[in-house]
CSV table of C-alpha atoms in Angstrom, one decimal:
chain,number,residue,atom,x,y,z
A,1,MET,CA,46.3,15.6,10.4
A,2,LYS,CA,47.5,18.9,8.9
A,3,LYS,CA,50.5,18.2,6.7
A,4,VAL,CA,53.9,19.3,7.9
A,5,VAL,CA,55.5,21.8,5.6
A,6,TRP,CA,59.0,20.7,4.5
A,7,GLY,CA,62.0,22.4,3.0
A,8,VAL,CA,65.1,20.6,1.6
A,9,LEU,CA,68.7,21.7,2.1
A,10,SER,CA,70.6,21.2,-1.2
A,11,THR,CA,69.9,19.5,-4.5
A,12,ALA,CA,71.7,16.3,-3.6
A,13,LYS,CA,70.9,13.3,-5.8
A,14,ILE,CA,69.4,11.2,-3.1
A,15,GLY,CA,66.9,14.0,-2.3
A,16,ILE,CA,66.0,14.7,-5.9
A,17,GLU,CA,65.7,11.1,-7.0
A,18,LYS,CA,64.5,9.2,-3.9
A,19,VAL,CA,63.5,11.1,-0.8
A,20,ILE,CA,61.5,14.0,-2.1
A,21,PRO,CA,59.5,11.9,-4.6
A,22,GLY,CA,58.8,9.5,-1.7
A,23,MET,CA,57.7,12.3,0.6
A,24,GLN,CA,55.5,13.8,-2.1
A,25,LYS,CA,53.4,10.6,-2.0
A,26,SER,CA,52.9,11.0,1.8
A,27,ALA,CA,49.6,12.1,3.3
A,28,PHE,CA,51.5,13.9,6.0
A,29,CYS,CA,54.2,15.8,4.1
A,30,ASP,CA,54.0,19.0,2.1
A,31,VAL,CA,57.4,19.4,0.5
A,32,ARG,CA,57.2,23.1,-0.2
A,33,GLY,CA,60.7,24.2,-1.3
A,34,ILE,CA,64.3,23.5,-1.9
A,35,ALA,CA,67.5,25.5,-1.3
A,36,SER,CA,70.9,25.6,-2.9
A,37,ARG,CA,73.9,27.9,-2.6
A,38,SER,CA,72.6,29.8,-5.6
A,39,LEU,CA,69.1,30.2,-7.0
A,40,GLU,CA,69.6,28.6,-10.4
A,41,PRO,CA,70.1,25.0,-9.3
A,42,ALA,CA,67.4,25.3,-6.7
A,43,GLN,CA,65.0,26.6,-9.3
A,44,ARG,CA,65.8,23.7,-11.7
A,45,ALA,CA,65.2,21.2,-9.0
A,46,ALA,CA,62.0,22.9,-7.9
A,47,ASP,CA,60.7,22.9,-11.5
A,48,LYS,CA,61.6,19.3,-12.0
A,49,LEU,CA,59.8,18.2,-8.8
A,50,GLY,CA,56.9,20.6,-8.9
A,51,LEU,CA,57.9,22.4,-5.7
A,52,ALA,CA,56.4,25.8,-5.0
A,53,LYS,CA,59.6,27.6,-3.8
A,54,ALA,CA,63.3,27.8,-4.7
A,55,TYR,CA,65.8,29.5,-2.4
A,56,GLY,CA,69.1,30.9,-3.4
A,57,SER,CA,70.7,30.2,0.0
A,58,TYR,CA,70.2,27.9,2.9
A,59,GLU,CA,69.7,30.8,5.2
A,60,GLU,CA,66.9,32.1,3.1
A,61,MET,CA,65.0,28.9,3.5
A,62,LEU,CA,65.7,28.6,7.2
A,63,ALA,CA,64.3,32.2,7.6
A,64,ASP,CA,61.0,31.2,5.9
A,65,PRO,CA,58.3,31.0,8.6
A,66,GLU,CA,56.2,28.6,6.5
A,67,ILE,CA,58.9,25.9,6.7
A,68,GLU,CA,58.3,23.6,9.7
A,69,ALA,CA,60.7,20.7,9.0
A,70,VAL,CA,64.0,20.4,7.1
A,71,TYR,CA,65.5,17.4,5.3
A,72,ASN,CA,69.3,17.7,5.3
A,73,PRO,CA,71.1,15.6,2.6
A,74,LEU,CA,74.2,17.7,2.5
A,75,PRO,CA,77.7,16.1,2.4
A,76,ASN,CA,78.6,14.4,5.7
A,77,HIS,CA,80.8,17.1,7.1
A,78,LEU,CA,77.9,19.6,6.8
A,79,HIS,CA,75.3,17.5,8.5
A,80,ILE,CA,75.9,18.8,12.0
A,81,PRO,CA,76.5,22.5,11.2
A,82,LEU,CA,73.4,22.9,9.1
A,83,THR,CA,71.2,20.7,11.3
A,84,LEU,CA,72.1,22.9,14.2
A,85,GLN,CA,71.5,26.0,12.2
A,86,ALA,CA,68.1,24.7,11.1
A,87,ALA,CA,67.2,23.6,14.7
A,88,ARG,CA,68.2,27.0,16.1
A,89,ALA,CA,65.9,28.6,13.5
A,90,GLY,CA,63.1,26.5,15.0
A,91,LYS,CA,62.9,23.8,12.3
A,92,HIS,CA,62.7,20.1,13.0
A,93,VAL,CA,65.4,18.2,11.1
A,94,LEU,CA,65.5,14.8,9.4
A,95,CYS,CA,69.3,14.5,8.6
A,96,GLU,CA,70.8,12.0,6.2
A,97,LYS,CA,73.2,9.4,7.5
A,98,PRO,CA,75.7,9.4,8.9
A,99,VAL,CA,74.6,12.1,11.1
A,100,SER,CA,78.1,13.3,11.7
A,101,ILE,CA,81.8,12.5,11.4
A,102,THR,CA,82.3,11.6,15.1
A,103,ALA,CA,80.2,10.9,18.1
A,104,GLN,CA,81.6,13.9,19.8
A,105,GLU,CA,80.3,16.1,16.9
A,106,ALA,CA,76.9,14.3,17.0
A,107,ALA,CA,76.6,15.0,20.7
A,108,GLU,CA,76.3,18.7,19.8
A,109,LEU,CA,72.7,17.9,18.8
A,110,ARG,CA,71.8,17.5,22.5
A,111,THR,CA,71.9,21.3,22.7
A,112,VAL,CA,68.8,21.5,20.5
A,113,ALA,CA,67.1,18.2,21.3
A,114,ASP,CA,64.7,19.8,23.8
A,115,LYS,CA,63.6,22.4,21.3
A,116,VAL,CA,62.9,20.5,18.0
A,117,LEU,CA,62.9,16.9,16.8
A,118,VAL,CA,66.0,15.6,15.1
A,119,SER,CA,66.4,12.2,13.6
A,120,GLU,CA,68.9,10.3,11.4
A,121,ALA,CA,67.4,9.2,8.1
A,122,PHE,CA,67.8,5.4,8.2
A,123,MET,CA,64.7,4.8,6.0
A,124,VAL,CA,65.2,1.0,6.1
A,125,ARG,CA,63.8,1.0,9.7
A,126,TYR,CA,60.4,1.9,8.4
A,127,HIS,CA,60.2,-0.6,5.6
A,128,PRO,CA,57.7,-3.5,6.0
A,129,GLN,CA,60.4,-6.1,5.3
A,130,TRP,CA,62.5,-5.0,8.2
A,131,LEU,CA,59.5,-4.7,10.5
A,132,ARG,CA,58.4,-8.2,9.5
A,133,VAL,CA,61.7,-9.8,10.1
A,134,ARG,CA,61.9,-8.3,13.6
A,135,GLU,CA,58.4,-9.5,14.2
A,136,LEU,CA,59.4,-13.0,13.3
A,137,LEU,CA,62.5,-12.8,15.5
A,138,ARG,CA,60.4,-11.6,18.5
A,139,ALA,CA,58.0,-14.6,17.9
A,140,GLY,CA,60.9,-17.0,18.0
A,141,ARG,CA,60.5,-18.2,14.4
A,142,ILE,CA,64.2,-19.0,14.1
A,143,GLY,CA,64.9,-19.8,17.8
A,144,THR,CA,67.5,-17.8,19.7
A,145,VAL,CA,69.1,-15.3,17.4
A,146,ARG,CA,72.9,-15.7,17.3
A,147,GLN,CA,74.3,-13.9,14.2
A,148,VAL,CA,73.4,-11.1,11.9
A,149,GLN,CA,75.5,-11.0,8.7
A,150,VAL,CA,75.6,-8.1,6.3
A,151,PHE,CA,77.2,-7.6,2.9
A,152,PHE,CA,76.7,-4.3,1.1
A,153,SER,CA,78.8,-3.1,-1.8
A,154,TYR,CA,78.9,-0.9,-4.9
A,155,PHE,CA,81.7,0.2,-7.3
A,156,ASN,CA,82.6,3.9,-7.4
A,157,ASP,CA,86.2,5.0,-8.3
A,158,ASP,CA,85.3,8.6,-9.4
A,159,PRO,CA,87.7,11.0,-7.7
A,160,ALA,CA,85.2,13.8,-7.9
A,161,ASN,CA,82.5,11.9,-6.0
A,162,ILE,CA,82.1,13.0,-2.4
A,163,ARG,CA,82.2,9.3,-1.3
A,164,ASN,CA,85.9,9.2,-2.3
A,165,MET,CA,86.9,12.4,-0.4
A,166,PRO,CA,88.2,11.5,3.1
A,167,ASP,CA,88.2,15.0,4.5
A,168,ILE,CA,84.4,15.4,4.2
A,169,GLY,CA,83.4,12.0,5.4
A,170,GLY,CA,83.9,9.7,2.4
A,171,GLY,CA,84.6,6.0,2.5
A,172,ALA,CA,82.7,2.8,2.9
A,173,LEU,CA,82.2,2.8,6.7
A,174,TYR,CA,80.5,6.2,6.8
A,175,ASP,CA,78.5,5.7,3.6
A,176,ILE,CA,77.2,2.1,4.0
A,177,GLY,CA,78.8,0.6,7.0
A,178,CYS,CA,76.4,2.7,9.1
A,179,TYR,CA,73.6,0.7,7.6
A,180,ALA,CA,75.2,-2.6,8.7
A,181,ILE,CA,75.5,-1.3,12.2
A,182,VAL,CA,71.9,-0.2,12.2
A,183,ALA,CA,70.9,-3.7,11.0
A,184,GLY,CA,72.6,-5.3,13.9
A,185,ARG,CA,71.1,-2.9,16.4
A,186,PHE,CA,67.6,-3.1,14.9
A,187,LEU,CA,67.5,-6.9,14.7
A,188,PHE,CA,69.2,-7.7,18.1
A,189,GLU,CA,67.3,-4.7,19.7
A,190,ALA,CA,70.5,-4.0,21.5
A,191,ASP,CA,73.8,-2.1,21.1
A,192,PRO,CA,77.3,-3.7,20.7
A,193,LYS,CA,79.7,-3.8,23.5
A,194,ARG,CA,83.0,-4.0,21.5
A,195,VAL,CA,84.1,-4.1,17.9
A,196,ILE,CA,87.1,-5.1,15.8
A,197,ALA,CA,87.7,-4.0,12.2
A,198,LEU,CA,89.8,-4.8,9.1
A,199,VAL,CA,90.1,-1.9,6.8
A,200,ASP,CA,91.6,-1.5,3.3
A,201,ARG,CA,92.2,2.0,2.1
A,202,ASP,CA,92.4,3.3,-1.5
A,203,PRO,CA,96.0,4.3,-2.2
A,204,SER,CA,95.0,7.4,-4.0
A,205,PHE,CA,91.8,8.6,-2.2
A,206,HIS,CA,92.9,7.4,1.3
A,207,THR,CA,89.3,6.5,2.0
A,208,ASP,CA,88.4,3.1,3.4
A,209,ARG,CA,87.3,1.3,0.2
A,210,SER,CA,86.4,-1.8,2.2
A,211,CYS,CA,85.8,-2.6,5.8
A,212,SER,CA,85.0,-6.0,7.4
A,213,ALA,CA,84.0,-5.9,11.1
A,214,LEU,CA,82.8,-8.0,14.0
A,215,ALA,CA,80.6,-6.5,16.7
A,216,ASP,CA,80.0,-8.3,19.9
A,217,PHE,CA,76.5,-7.7,21.3
A,218,GLY,CA,77.1,-10.0,24.3
A,219,GLY,CA,75.3,-13.3,25.2
A,220,GLY,CA,76.8,-15.1,22.2
A,221,ARG,CA,75.3,-12.6,19.7
A,222,HIS,CA,77.4,-10.9,17.1
A,223,LEU,CA,77.1,-8.9,13.9
A,224,ASP,CA,79.7,-9.5,11.2
A,225,PHE,CA,79.7,-7.3,8.0
A,226,THR,CA,81.7,-6.4,5.0
A,227,VAL,CA,81.0,-3.1,3.1
A,228,SER,CA,82.9,-1.9,0.0
A,229,THR,CA,82.9,1.1,-2.4
A,230,GLN,CA,84.9,-0.8,-4.9
A,231,SER,CA,83.3,-4.2,-5.3
A,232,VAL,CA,80.5,-5.5,-7.5
A,233,PRO,CA,77.0,-4.1,-6.4
A,234,TYR,CA,75.5,-6.6,-4.0
A,235,GLN,CA,73.6,-6.5,-0.7
A,236,ARG,CA,72.1,-9.1,1.7
A,237,VAL,CA,71.2,-9.4,5.3
A,238,GLN,CA,71.2,-12.8,6.9
A,239,VAL,CA,69.8,-13.5,10.4
A,240,VAL,CA,70.8,-16.8,11.9
A,241,GLY,CA,69.2,-18.5,14.9
A,242,THR,CA,69.3,-21.8,16.7
A,243,THR,CA,66.5,-23.3,14.6
A,244,GLY,CA,66.4,-21.2,11.4
A,245,ARG,CA,67.6,-18.4,9.2
A,246,ILE,CA,66.0,-15.4,7.6
A,247,GLU,CA,67.4,-13.6,4.6
A,248,ILE,CA,66.4,-10.2,3.3
A,249,GLN,CA,66.8,-10.2,-0.5
A,250,ILE,CA,67.2,-6.4,-1.1
A,251,PRO,CA,67.7,-4.9,2.4
A,252,PHE,CA,68.9,-1.4,1.7
A,253,ASN,CA,67.9,-0.3,-1.8
A,254,ALA,CA,64.5,-1.9,-1.8
A,255,PRO,CA,62.5,-1.1,-5.0
A,256,LEU,CA,60.6,2.1,-4.5
A,257,GLY,CA,56.9,1.4,-4.6
A,258,GLY,CA,57.6,-2.3,-5.3
A,259,GLN,CA,57.3,-5.6,-3.5
A,260,THR,CA,60.1,-7.2,-1.5
A,261,LYS,CA,60.9,-10.7,-0.4
A,262,ILE,CA,62.3,-12.4,2.6
A,263,PHE,CA,63.3,-16.0,2.8
A,264,ILE,CA,62.8,-18.2,5.9
A,265,ASP,CA,64.9,-21.3,6.1
A,266,ALA,CA,64.5,-24.0,8.8
A,267,GLY,CA,67.6,-25.8,7.6
A,268,ARG,CA,65.8,-28.9,6.4
A,269,ALA,CA,67.7,-28.9,3.0
A,270,LEU,CA,71.1,-27.4,2.4
A,271,ASP,CA,70.2,-26.8,-1.3
A,272,GLY,CA,67.5,-24.3,-0.3
A,273,SER,CA,64.6,-26.4,-1.6
A,274,ALA,CA,62.8,-26.1,1.7
A,275,ILE,CA,63.0,-22.3,1.9
A,276,GLU,CA,59.7,-20.4,2.5
A,277,THR,CA,59.3,-17.1,0.7
A,278,GLU,CA,57.3,-14.2,2.1
A,279,THR,CA,56.4,-11.4,-0.3
A,280,LEU,CA,55.9,-8.0,1.4
A,281,PRO,CA,53.4,-5.5,0.0
A,282,GLU,CA,54.4,-2.6,-2.3
A,283,SER,CA,55.8,0.3,-0.4
A,284,ASP,CA,58.2,3.2,-0.5
A,285,GLN,CA,60.5,3.4,2.5
A,286,TYR,CA,61.1,7.2,2.0
A,287,THR,CA,57.3,7.8,2.1
A,288,LEU,CA,57.1,5.8,5.3
A,289,GLN,CA,60.0,7.6,6.8
A,290,GLY,CA,58.4,11.0,6.0
A,291,ASP,CA,55.1,9.8,7.4
A,292,ALA,CA,56.7,8.8,10.7
A,293,PHE,CA,58.7,12.0,11.2
A,294,SER,CA,55.8,14.3,10.2
A,295,ARG,CA,53.4,12.5,12.6
A,296,ALA,CA,55.9,12.9,15.3
A,297,VAL,CA,56.1,16.6,14.6
A,298,ARG,CA,52.4,16.8,15.0
A,299,GLY,CA,52.5,14.8,18.2
A,300,GLU,CA,50.6,11.9,16.7
A,301,ILE,CA,53.3,9.5,17.7
A,302,ALA,CA,56.6,9.5,19.6
A,303,LEU,CA,59.7,10.1,17.5
A,304,PRO,CA,60.9,6.5,16.9
A,305,TYR,CA,64.6,7.4,16.7
A,306,GLY,CA,66.1,10.6,18.1
A,307,VAL,CA,69.4,12.2,18.9
A,308,ASP,CA,70.7,9.5,21.3
A,309,ASP,CA,70.1,6.8,18.8
A,310,ALA,CA,72.2,8.7,16.2
A,311,ILE,CA,75.0,9.3,18.7
A,312,THR,CA,75.1,5.6,19.6
A,313,ASN,CA,75.6,4.7,15.9
A,314,MET,CA,78.5,7.1,15.6
A,315,ARG,CA,80.1,5.7,18.7
A,316,VAL,CA,80.2,2.3,17.0
A,317,ILE,CA,81.8,3.9,13.9
A,318,ASP,CA,84.3,5.7,16.0
A,319,ALA,CA,85.3,2.5,17.7
A,320,LEU,CA,85.7,0.7,14.4
A,321,PHE,CA,88.1,3.4,13.2
A,322,ARG,CA,90.0,3.1,16.5
A,323,SER,CA,90.2,-0.6,15.9
A,324,GLU,CA,91.7,0.0,12.4
A,325,ARG,CA,94.5,1.9,14.1
A,326,SER,CA,95.0,-0.4,17.2
A,327,GLU,CA,94.4,-3.7,15.4
A,328,ARG,CA,92.5,-5.0,18.4
A,329,TRP,CA,89.0,-5.0,20.0
A,330,GLU,CA,87.8,-1.6,21.0
A,331,ALA,CA,85.0,-0.8,23.4
A,332,VAL,CA,82.0,1.1,22.1
């Protein structure tokens, strides 16, 4: 397959440190250039990463006929405007999460969905550990799945960090709560019907520094999660069924190019002595994400997750914020 030629919108840290290096290892991606609001930072990033082109504006890159697909890691409030701009320039777009600030805003992507491919960049859905867990669930390894539990936290109290700026989509629910929602949807292979949330806001930033939530998937199935931007760094996913439990050790920030582990517990010993450990092969979830999107661009596979999937995730986030205000269950 001929490699897809990629351009990157902005010199965001996640792109420079994780996504671009991962895509550069792909057999299907040719990351050709990077754009910033001025040439100097773009050139520095291009030199650091060994990219052929640096652009002094986003518009310059989007006008380049060689660029076929765009990775958009801009701040959250710019995801939709620049994704639409790229799509209208004929570029396919892989957009960082969350895809928007509201589901209504995300729905604007439907205006371009018949012209180009657009997908939200939840790289975890391509990682072997997540695929293996879902395979085990489908095979009935832990019986009927009842609960998915997620905890995801880090500590960041820097007022200059975009994650602490409410007007541009900062806060725990947008930044990492979206991953917890995806975990429930991915593992249940369904969407929640209603949600309820408990939110604590930083008195200075006014962002949600922690959010605990319950999502009802029907049929006795629920996701419960806590996410925080001001707690000790920690992350786990637990999937609990009628005859067993599966734990993902490092679900979201899996070591790039490293092995990962999942734990399978049939409940025979409460001290964990009977837990079985599966070690998954070395992989880079950003490489795998780039592989899948590029192959979809070339028509080798169907796009696994498109615009409607991204809108659904935002509908859940919208409902959780409504629940914060109403202090009751809200329909998704």
